[in-house]
mmCIF file of C-alpha atoms in Angstrom:
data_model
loop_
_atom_site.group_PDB
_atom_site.id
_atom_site.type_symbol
_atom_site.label_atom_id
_atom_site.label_comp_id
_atom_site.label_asym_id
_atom_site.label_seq_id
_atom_site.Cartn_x
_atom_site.Cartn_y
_atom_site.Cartn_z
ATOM 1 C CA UNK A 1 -50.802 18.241 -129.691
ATOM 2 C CA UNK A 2 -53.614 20.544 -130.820
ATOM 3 C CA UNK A 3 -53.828 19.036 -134.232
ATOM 4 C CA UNK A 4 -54.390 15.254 -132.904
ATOM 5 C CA UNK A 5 -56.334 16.134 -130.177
ATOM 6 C CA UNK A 6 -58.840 17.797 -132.731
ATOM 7 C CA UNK A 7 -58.611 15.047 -135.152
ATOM 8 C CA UNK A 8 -56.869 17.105 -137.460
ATOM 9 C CA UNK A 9 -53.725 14.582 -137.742
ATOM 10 C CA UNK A 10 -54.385 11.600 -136.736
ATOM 11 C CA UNK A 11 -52.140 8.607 -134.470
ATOM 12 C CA UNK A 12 -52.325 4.788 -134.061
ATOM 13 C CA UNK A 13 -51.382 5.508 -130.770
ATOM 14 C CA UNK A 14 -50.598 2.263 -128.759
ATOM 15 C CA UNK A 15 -51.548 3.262 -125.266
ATOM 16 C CA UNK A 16 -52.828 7.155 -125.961
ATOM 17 C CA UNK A 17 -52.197 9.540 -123.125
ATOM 18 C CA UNK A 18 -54.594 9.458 -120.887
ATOM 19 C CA UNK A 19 -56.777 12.422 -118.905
ATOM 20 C CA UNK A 20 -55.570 13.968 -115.936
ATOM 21 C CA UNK A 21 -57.406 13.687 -113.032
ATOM 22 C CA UNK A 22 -57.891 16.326 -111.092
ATOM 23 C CA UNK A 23 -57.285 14.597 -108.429
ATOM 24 C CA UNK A 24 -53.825 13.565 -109.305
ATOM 25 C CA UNK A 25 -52.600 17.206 -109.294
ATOM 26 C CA UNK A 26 -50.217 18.340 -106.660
ATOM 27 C CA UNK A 27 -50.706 21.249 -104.556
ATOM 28 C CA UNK A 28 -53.693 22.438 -102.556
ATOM 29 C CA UNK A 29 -55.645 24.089 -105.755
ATOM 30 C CA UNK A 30 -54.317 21.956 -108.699
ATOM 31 C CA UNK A 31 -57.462 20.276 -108.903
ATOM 32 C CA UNK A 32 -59.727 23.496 -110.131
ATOM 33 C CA UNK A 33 -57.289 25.069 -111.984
ATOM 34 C CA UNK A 34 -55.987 24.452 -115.406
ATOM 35 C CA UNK A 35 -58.196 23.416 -118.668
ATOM 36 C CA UNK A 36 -60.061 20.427 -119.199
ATOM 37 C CA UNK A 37 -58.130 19.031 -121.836
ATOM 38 C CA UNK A 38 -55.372 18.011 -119.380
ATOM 39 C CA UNK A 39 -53.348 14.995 -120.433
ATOM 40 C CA UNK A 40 -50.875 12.729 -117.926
ATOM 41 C CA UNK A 41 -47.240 12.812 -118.340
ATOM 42 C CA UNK A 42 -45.869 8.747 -118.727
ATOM 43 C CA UNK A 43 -44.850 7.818 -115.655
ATOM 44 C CA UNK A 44 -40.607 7.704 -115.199
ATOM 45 C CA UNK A 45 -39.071 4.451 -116.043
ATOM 46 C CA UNK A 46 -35.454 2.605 -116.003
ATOM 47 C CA UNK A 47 -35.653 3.296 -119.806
ATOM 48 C CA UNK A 48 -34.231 6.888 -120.210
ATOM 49 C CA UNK A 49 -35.712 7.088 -124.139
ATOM 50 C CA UNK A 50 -38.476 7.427 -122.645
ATOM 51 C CA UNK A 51 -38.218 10.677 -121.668
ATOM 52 C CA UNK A 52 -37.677 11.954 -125.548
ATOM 53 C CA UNK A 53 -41.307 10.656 -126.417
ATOM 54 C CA UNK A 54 -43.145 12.846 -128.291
ATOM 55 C CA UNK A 55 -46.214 13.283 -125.240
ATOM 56 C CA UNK A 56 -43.693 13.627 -122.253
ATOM 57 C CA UNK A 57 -41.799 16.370 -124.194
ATOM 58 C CA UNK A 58 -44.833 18.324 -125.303
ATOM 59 C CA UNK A 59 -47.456 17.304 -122.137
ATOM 60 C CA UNK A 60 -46.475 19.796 -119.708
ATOM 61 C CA UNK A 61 -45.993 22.772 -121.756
ATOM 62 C CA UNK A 62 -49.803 21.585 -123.364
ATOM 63 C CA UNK A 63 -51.158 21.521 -119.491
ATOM 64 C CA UNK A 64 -49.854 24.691 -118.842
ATOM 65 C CA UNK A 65 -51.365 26.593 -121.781
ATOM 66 C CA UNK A 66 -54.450 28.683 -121.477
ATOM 67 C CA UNK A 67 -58.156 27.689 -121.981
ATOM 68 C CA UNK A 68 -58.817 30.285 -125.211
ATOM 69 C CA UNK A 69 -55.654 28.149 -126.621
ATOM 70 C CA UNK A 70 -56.927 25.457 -125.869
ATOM 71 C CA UNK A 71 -60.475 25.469 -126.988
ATOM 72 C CA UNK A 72 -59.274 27.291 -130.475
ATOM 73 C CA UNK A 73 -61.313 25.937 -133.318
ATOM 74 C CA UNK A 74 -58.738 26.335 -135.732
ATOM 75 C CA UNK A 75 -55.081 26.055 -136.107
ATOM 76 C CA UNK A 76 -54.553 30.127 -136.433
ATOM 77 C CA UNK A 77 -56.617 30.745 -133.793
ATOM 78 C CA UNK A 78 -54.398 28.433 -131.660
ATOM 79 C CA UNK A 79 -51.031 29.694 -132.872
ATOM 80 C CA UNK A 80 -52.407 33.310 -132.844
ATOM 81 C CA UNK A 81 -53.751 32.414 -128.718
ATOM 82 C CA UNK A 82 -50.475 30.603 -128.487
ATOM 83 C CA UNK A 83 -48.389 33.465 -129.564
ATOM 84 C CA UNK A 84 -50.223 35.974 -127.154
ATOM 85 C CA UNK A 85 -50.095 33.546 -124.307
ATOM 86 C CA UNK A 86 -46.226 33.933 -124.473
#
């Protein structure tokens, strides 16, 4: 996810996943915590491939990461903050 949401690979995504509001976070503190870069997870559907996609399998592990991951300006930096953040 890094890599395409820095333009370093690039997608002709048909509907691209979109921001997360902050608003649309459950729990009382959802809404101020977390990075910026936050992405929504598709929304379930009767179609079970849908699950597999690519976004809804990497989203929440992306939303959960740390800012200094996040906000890496290159790829090393955001293995290297990826690799301390586990």
């Amino acid at each position: 996810m890094f890599k395409f949401r820095n333009g370093l690979n690039s997608i002709d995504w048909v509907r691209p996943p979109p921001h997360c509001s902050s608003l649309s976070q459950p729990g009382p503190a959802q809404g101020i915590r977390g990075h910026k870069r936050r992405l929504s997870v598709q929304a379930p559907t009767n179609c079970a491939h849908r699950e597999n996609f690519f976004t809804n399998r990497v989203i929440r592990e992306w939303n959960s990461l740390a800012e200094a991951a996040i906000s890496a300006s290159t790829v090393n930096q955001f293995k290297n903050s990826l690799d301390a953040w586990k």
